[in-house]
Coordinates of C-alpha atoms in Angstrom, one line a residue:
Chain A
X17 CA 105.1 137.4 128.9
X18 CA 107.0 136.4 125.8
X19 CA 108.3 133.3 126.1
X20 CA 109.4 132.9 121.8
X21 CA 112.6 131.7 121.8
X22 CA 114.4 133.6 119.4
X23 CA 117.3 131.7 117.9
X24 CA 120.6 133.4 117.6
X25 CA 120.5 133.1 114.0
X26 CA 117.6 135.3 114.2
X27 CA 119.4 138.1 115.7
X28 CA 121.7 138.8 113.3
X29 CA 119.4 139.2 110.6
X30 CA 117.2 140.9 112.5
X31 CA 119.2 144.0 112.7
X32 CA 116.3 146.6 112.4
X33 CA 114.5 144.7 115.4
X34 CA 114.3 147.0 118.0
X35 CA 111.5 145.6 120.4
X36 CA 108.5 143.9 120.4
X37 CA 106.9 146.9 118.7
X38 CA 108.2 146.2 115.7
X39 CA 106.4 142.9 115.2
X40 CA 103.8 143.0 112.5
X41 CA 102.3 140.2 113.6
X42 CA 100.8 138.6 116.7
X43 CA 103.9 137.9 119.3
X44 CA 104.3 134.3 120.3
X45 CA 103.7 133.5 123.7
X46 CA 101.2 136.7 125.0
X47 CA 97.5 134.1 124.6
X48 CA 97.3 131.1 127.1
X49 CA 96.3 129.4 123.6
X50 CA 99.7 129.8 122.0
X51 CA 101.6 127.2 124.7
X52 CA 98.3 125.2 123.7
X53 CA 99.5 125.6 120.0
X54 CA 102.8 125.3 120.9
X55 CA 102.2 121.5 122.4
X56 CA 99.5 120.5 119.2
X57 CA 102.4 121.5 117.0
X58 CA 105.1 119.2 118.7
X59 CA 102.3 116.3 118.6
X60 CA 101.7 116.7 114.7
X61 CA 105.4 117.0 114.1
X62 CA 106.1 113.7 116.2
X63 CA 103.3 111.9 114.4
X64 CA 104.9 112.9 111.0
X65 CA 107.8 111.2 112.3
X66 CA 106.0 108.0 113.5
X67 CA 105.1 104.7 111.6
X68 CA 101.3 103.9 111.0
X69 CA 101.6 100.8 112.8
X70 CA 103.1 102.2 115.5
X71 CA 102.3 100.6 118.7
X72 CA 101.5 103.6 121.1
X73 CA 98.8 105.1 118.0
X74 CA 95.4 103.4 119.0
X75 CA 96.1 104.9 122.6
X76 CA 97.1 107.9 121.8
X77 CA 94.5 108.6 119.8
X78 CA 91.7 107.6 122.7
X79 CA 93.6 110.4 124.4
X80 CA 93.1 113.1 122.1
X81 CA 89.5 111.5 121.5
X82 CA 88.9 112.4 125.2
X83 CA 90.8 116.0 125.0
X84 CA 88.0 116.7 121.5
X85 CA 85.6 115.7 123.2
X86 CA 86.2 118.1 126.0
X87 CA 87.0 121.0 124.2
X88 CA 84.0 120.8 122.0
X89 CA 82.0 120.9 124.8
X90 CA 83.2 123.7 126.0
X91 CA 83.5 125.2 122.5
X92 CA 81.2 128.8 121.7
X93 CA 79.4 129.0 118.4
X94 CA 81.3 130.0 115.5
X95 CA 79.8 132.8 114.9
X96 CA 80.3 134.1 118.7
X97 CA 84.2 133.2 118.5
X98 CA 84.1 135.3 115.0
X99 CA 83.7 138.5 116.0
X100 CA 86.0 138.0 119.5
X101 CA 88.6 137.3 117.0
X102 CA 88.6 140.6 115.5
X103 CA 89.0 142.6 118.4
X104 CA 92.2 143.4 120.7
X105 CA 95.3 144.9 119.1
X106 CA 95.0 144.8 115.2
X107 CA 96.7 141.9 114.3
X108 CA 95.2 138.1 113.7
X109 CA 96.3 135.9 116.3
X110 CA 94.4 132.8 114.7
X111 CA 95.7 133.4 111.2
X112 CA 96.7 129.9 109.4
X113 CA 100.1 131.1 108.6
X114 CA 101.2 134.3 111.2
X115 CA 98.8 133.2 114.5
X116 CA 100.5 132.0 117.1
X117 CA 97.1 130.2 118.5
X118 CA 96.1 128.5 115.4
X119 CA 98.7 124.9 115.5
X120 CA 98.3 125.2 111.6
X121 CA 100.5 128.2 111.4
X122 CA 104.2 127.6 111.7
X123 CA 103.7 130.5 113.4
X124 CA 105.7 132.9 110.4
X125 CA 106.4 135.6 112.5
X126 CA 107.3 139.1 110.6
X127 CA 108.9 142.2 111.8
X128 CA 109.7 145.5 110.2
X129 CA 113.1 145.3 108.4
X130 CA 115.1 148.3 106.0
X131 CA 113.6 150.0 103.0
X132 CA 110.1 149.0 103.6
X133 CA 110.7 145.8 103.4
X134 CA 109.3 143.0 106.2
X135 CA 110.4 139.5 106.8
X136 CA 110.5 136.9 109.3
X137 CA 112.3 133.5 109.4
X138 CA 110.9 130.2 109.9
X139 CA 112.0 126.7 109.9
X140 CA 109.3 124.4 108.3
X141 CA 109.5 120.1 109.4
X142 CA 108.4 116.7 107.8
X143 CA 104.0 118.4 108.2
X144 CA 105.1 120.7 105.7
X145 CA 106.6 118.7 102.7
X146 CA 105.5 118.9 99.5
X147 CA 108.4 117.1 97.1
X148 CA 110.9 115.1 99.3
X149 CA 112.8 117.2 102.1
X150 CA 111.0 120.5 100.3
X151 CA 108.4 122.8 101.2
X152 CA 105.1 122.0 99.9
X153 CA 104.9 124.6 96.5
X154 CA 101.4 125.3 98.2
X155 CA 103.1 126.0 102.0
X156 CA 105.3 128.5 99.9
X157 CA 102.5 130.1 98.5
X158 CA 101.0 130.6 101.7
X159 CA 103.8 132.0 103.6
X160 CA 104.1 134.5 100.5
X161 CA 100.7 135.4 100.4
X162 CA 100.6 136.1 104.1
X163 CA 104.1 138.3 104.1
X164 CA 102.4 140.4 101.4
X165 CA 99.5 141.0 103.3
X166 CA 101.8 141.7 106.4
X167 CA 103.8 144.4 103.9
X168 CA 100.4 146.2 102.7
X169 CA 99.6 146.6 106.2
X170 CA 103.3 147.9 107.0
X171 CA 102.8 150.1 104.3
X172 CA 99.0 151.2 105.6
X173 CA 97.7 149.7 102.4
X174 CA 95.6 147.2 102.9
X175 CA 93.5 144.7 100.1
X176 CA 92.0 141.4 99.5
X177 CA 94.0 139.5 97.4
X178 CA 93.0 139.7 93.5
X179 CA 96.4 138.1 92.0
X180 CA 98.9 136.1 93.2
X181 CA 102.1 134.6 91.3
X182 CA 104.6 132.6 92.6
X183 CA 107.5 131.6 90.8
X184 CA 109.9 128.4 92.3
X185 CA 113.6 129.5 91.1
X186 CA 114.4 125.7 93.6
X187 CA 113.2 123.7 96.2
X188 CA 112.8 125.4 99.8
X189 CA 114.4 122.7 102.4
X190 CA 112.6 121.2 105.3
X191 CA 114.3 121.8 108.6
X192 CA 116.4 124.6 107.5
X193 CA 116.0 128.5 108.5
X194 CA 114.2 130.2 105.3
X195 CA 113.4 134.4 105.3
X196 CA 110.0 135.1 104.0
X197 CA 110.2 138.9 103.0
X198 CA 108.1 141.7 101.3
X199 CA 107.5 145.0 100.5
X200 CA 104.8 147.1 98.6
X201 CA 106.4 148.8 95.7
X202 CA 103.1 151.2 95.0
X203 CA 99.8 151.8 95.2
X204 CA 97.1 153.5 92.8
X205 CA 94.0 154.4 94.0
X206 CA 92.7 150.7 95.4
X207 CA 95.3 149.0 93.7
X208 CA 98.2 147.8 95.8
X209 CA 101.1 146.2 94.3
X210 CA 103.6 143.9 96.2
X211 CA 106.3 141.6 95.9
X212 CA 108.3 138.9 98.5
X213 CA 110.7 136.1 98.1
X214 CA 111.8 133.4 100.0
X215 CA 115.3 133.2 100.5
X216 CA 117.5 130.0 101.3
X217 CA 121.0 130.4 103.1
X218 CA 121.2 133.5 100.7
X219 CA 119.8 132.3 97.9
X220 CA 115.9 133.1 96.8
X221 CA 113.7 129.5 96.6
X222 CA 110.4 131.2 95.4
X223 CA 109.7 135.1 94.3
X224 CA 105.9 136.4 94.5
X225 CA 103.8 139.1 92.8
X226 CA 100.4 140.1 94.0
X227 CA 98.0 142.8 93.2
X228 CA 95.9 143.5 96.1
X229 CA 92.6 145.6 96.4
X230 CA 91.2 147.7 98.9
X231 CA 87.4 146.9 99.5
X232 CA 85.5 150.1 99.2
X233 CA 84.2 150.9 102.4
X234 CA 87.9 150.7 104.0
X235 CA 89.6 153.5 105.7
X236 CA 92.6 153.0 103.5
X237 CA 95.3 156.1 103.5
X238 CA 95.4 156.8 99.7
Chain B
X7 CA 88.5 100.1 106.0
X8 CA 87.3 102.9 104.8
X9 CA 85.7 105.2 106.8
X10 CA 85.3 108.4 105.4
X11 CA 81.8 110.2 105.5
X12 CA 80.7 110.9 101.9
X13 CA 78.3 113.6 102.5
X14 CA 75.5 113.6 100.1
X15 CA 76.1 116.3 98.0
X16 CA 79.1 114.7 97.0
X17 CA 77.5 112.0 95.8
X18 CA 75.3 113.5 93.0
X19 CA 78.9 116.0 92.0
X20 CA 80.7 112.5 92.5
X21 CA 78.6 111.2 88.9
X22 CA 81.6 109.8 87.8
X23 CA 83.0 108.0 90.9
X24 CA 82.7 104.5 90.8
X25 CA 84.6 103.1 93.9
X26 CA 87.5 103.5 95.7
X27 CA 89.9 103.1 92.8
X28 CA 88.9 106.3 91.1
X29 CA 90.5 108.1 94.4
X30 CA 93.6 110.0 93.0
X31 CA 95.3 110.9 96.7
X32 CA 94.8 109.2 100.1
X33 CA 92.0 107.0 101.0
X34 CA 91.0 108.2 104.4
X35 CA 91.0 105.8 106.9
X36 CA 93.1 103.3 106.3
X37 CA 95.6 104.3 108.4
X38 CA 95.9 104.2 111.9
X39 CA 97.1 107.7 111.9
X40 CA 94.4 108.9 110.0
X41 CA 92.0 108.9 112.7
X42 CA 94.5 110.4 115.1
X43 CA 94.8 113.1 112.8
X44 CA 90.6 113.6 112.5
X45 CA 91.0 113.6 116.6
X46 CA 93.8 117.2 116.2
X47 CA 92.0 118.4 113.4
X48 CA 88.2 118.4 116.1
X49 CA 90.7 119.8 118.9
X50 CA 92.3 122.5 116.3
X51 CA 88.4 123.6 114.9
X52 CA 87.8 123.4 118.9
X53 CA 90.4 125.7 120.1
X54 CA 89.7 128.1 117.1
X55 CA 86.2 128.3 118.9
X56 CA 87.3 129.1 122.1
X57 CA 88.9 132.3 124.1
X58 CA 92.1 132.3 125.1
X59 CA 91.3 133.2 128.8
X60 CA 89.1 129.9 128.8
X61 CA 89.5 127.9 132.3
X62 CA 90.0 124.8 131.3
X63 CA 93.2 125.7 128.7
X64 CA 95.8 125.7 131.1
X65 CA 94.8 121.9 132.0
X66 CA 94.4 121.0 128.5
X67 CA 97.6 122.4 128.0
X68 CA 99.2 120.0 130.4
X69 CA 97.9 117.1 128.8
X70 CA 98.4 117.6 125.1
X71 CA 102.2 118.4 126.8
X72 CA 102.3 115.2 128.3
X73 CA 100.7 113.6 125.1
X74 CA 103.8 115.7 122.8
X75 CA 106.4 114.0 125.3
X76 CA 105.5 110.5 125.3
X77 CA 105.3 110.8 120.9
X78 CA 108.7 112.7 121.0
X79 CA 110.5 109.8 122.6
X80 CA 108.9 107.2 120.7
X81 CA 109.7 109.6 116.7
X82 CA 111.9 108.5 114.4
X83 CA 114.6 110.5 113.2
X84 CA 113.3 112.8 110.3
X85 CA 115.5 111.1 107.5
X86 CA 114.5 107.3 108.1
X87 CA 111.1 108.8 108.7
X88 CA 111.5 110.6 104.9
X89 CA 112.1 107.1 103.7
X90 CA 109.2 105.4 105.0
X91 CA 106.9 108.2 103.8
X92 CA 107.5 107.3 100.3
X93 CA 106.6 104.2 100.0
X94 CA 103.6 102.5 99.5
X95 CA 100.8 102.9 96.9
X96 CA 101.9 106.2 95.4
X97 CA 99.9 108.7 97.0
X98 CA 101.4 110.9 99.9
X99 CA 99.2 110.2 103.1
X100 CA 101.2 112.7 104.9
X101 CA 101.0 115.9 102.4
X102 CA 99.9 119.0 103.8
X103 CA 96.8 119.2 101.6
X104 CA 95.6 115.9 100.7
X105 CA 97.2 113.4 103.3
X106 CA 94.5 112.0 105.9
X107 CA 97.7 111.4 108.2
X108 CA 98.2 115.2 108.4
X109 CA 96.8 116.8 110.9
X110 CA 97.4 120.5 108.5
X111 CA 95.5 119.2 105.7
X112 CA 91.6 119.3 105.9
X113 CA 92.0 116.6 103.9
X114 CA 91.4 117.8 100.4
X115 CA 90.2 114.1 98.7
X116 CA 90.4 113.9 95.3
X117 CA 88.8 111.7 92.6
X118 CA 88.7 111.5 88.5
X119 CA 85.8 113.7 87.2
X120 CA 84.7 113.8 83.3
X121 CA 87.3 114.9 80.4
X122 CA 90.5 114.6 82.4
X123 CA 89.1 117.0 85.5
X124 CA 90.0 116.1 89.0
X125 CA 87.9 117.1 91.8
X126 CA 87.0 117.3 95.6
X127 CA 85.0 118.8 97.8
X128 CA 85.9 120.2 101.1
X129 CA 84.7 122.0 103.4
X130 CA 87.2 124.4 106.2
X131 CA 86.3 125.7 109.0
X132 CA 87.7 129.1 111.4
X133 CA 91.2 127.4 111.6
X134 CA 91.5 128.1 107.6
X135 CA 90.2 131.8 108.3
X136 CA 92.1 134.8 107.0
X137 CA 89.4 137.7 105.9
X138 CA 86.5 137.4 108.2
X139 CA 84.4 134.1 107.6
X140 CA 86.4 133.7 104.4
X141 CA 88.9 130.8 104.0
X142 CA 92.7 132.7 103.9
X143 CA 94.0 133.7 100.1
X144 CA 97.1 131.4 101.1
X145 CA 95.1 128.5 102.0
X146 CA 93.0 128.7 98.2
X147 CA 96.0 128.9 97.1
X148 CA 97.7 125.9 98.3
X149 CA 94.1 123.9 97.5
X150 CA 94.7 124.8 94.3
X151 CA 98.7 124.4 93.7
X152 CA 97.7 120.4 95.1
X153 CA 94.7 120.0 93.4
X154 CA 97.1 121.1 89.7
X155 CA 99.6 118.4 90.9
X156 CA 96.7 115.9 91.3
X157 CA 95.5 116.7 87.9
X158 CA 99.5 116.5 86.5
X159 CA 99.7 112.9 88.2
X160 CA 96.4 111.9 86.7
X161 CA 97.5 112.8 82.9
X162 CA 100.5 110.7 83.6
X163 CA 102.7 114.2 83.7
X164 CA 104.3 114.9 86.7
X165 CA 106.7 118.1 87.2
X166 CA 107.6 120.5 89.8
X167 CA 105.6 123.8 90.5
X168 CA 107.8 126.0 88.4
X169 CA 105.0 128.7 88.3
X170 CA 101.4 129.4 89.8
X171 CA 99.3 132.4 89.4
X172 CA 96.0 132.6 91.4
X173 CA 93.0 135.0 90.5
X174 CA 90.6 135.5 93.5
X175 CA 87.4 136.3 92.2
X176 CA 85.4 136.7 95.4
X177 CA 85.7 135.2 98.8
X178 CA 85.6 131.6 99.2
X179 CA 83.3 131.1 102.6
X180 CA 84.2 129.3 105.2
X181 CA 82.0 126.2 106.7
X182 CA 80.4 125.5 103.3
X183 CA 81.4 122.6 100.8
X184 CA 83.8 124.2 98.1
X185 CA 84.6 121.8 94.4
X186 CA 88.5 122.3 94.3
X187 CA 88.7 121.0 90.4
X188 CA 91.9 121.0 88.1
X189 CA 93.1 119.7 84.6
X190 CA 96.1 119.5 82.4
X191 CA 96.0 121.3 79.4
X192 CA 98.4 120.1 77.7
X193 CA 102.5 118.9 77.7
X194 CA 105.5 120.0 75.8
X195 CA 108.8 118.0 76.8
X196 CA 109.1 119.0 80.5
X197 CA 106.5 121.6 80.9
X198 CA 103.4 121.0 82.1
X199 CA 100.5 123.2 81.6
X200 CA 97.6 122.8 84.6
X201 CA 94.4 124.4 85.2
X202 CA 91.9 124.6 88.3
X203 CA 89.7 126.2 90.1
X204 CA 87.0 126.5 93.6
X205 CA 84.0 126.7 93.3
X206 CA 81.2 127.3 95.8
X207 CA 77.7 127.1 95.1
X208 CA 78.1 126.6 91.3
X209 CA 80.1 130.1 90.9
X210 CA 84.1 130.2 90.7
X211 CA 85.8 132.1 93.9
X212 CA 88.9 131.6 92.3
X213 CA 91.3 130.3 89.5
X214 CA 94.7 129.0 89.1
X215 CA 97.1 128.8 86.0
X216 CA 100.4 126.2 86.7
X217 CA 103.6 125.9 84.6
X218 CA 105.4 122.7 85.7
X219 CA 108.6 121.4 85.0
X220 CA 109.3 117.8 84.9
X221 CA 112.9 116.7 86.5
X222 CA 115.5 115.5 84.0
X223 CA 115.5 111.8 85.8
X224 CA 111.6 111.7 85.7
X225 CA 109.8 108.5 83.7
X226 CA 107.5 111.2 82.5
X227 CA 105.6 109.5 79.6
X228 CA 106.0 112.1 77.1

């Protein structure tokens, strides 16, 4: 039951994408909880577009007072929901930047692409903006740090973020297709080193450098 | 207007705040849209806290759908929209970190601390999750790329994220209050040299160094 609309400019880039088992992330549209997403991501995009004093707010908001009000009810203990989260098919589907069911995630979705590399494309609106009609510098960061996790685990390398550098070559547009890509170059002992970029109608916005490092007790294949 | 809950530990961190004119981003609450936000950000932490097979998603599916409707028709288009979000007292209400009016950011509300720091405290929850009950490496690092702009606008210095390099230390816990703090070092023409860090429980969880680069048409006082 995928229902992700993949746009056509997606396709052509996607050249290596053979099926849905080449997603490196969680796929769109498989969790009741991504439509719910899906609607909670419309809503903050509209209310980015919407004046203060809008007359329709105050209601609106009573609304979504009721709908909280609801769903905390109904809500399980955090710790409960934790460990539920972890289990089922290996990737997050509640991560902030790659989960479909979390409404803060755009979702970036990532696949496996040529020479080790991964990438996905996104198209980021006004909730996102950093400078004017740019990506927030801190959104970038994000979507890099994520694709670099997503590469380690492509590469069955995986670490906790130690180091992280982003350099901004130019701004990253707002409402405009952007490829978030990575690959691990090597790995050395726990010690995984990765890079990614985001690239702009063929031109890269942002570059990123991390050094990752596998906890101990993982099962890493050194 | 205000309305935002000052928890107590803030207070005794908050030695230097004297009122609401020491606030260096968005006053929450004194816009409408603020509290519309804090209504999607209790229905975000909810959702994060429930299954996806839950009976009573599909339903509130339906009405955040009908809810996403009814805003789309009323939105303006994105670039008078861009406009309007500029104005005013020179803050960003909408930014994806800091702005109350923004459902993504927690917000992250900052204030002058001693010998040209800048702080806040914040506290995420399960929606800001990336390693297990540990806010995501991405999400510290956006914190952090804000929280170095904040301390850039509060020397008088602003400049565009030209570089950021984040050091994670250890993880940064989710559902306890975290000190996001920053400086600027120093300024040479254009560049901008920043500093900051989180902090939970008095030890740092991680660190940021920031080059920025102010544009050629900035007033920058210099």
């Amino acid at each position: 039951m995928v229902t992700w609309n993949i746009p056509d400019s997606r396709k052509e880039l996607s050249r290596y994408y053979t099926g849905a088992e080449t997603y490196l992330t969680a796929v769109p549209g498989e969790s009741p909880l991504d439509d719910t997403a899906n609607q909670l991501r419309r809503i903050v995009e509209a209310l980015s577009l919407t004046t203060p004093d809008a007359a329709h707010i105050p209601l609106t908001t009573e609304r979504l007072r009721d709908i909280a009000d609801e769903l905390e009810r109904y809500a399980e203990p955090a710790t409960d929901r934790l460990l539920g989260m972890w289990e089922g098919d290996g990737v997050v589907r509640h991560d902030p930047v790659t989960g479909p069911e979390n409404t803060l995630a755009p979702p970036l979705v990532m696949h496996v692409a040529e020479d080790g590399w991964v990438e996905g494309e996104v198209t980021l609106g006004l909730p996102y903006q950093g400078p004017p009609a740019a990506v927030h510098g801190g959104i970038c960061a994000a979507l890099l740090d994520a694709a670099l996790a997503v590469a380690n685990h492509r590469a069955g390398n995986n670490g906790m973020t130690a180091r992280l550098e982003i350099r901004y070559q130019r701004p990253t547009p707002l409402y405009r297709p952007v490829i978030v890509r990575a690959k691990q170059l090597r790995h050395e002992g726990r010690k995984r080193f990765t890079v990614g970029e985001i690239v702009v109608d063929g031109e890269v916005s942002a570059t990123a450098e991390g050094l990752f490092i596998a906890r101990r007790t993982s099962v890493a294949a050194e």
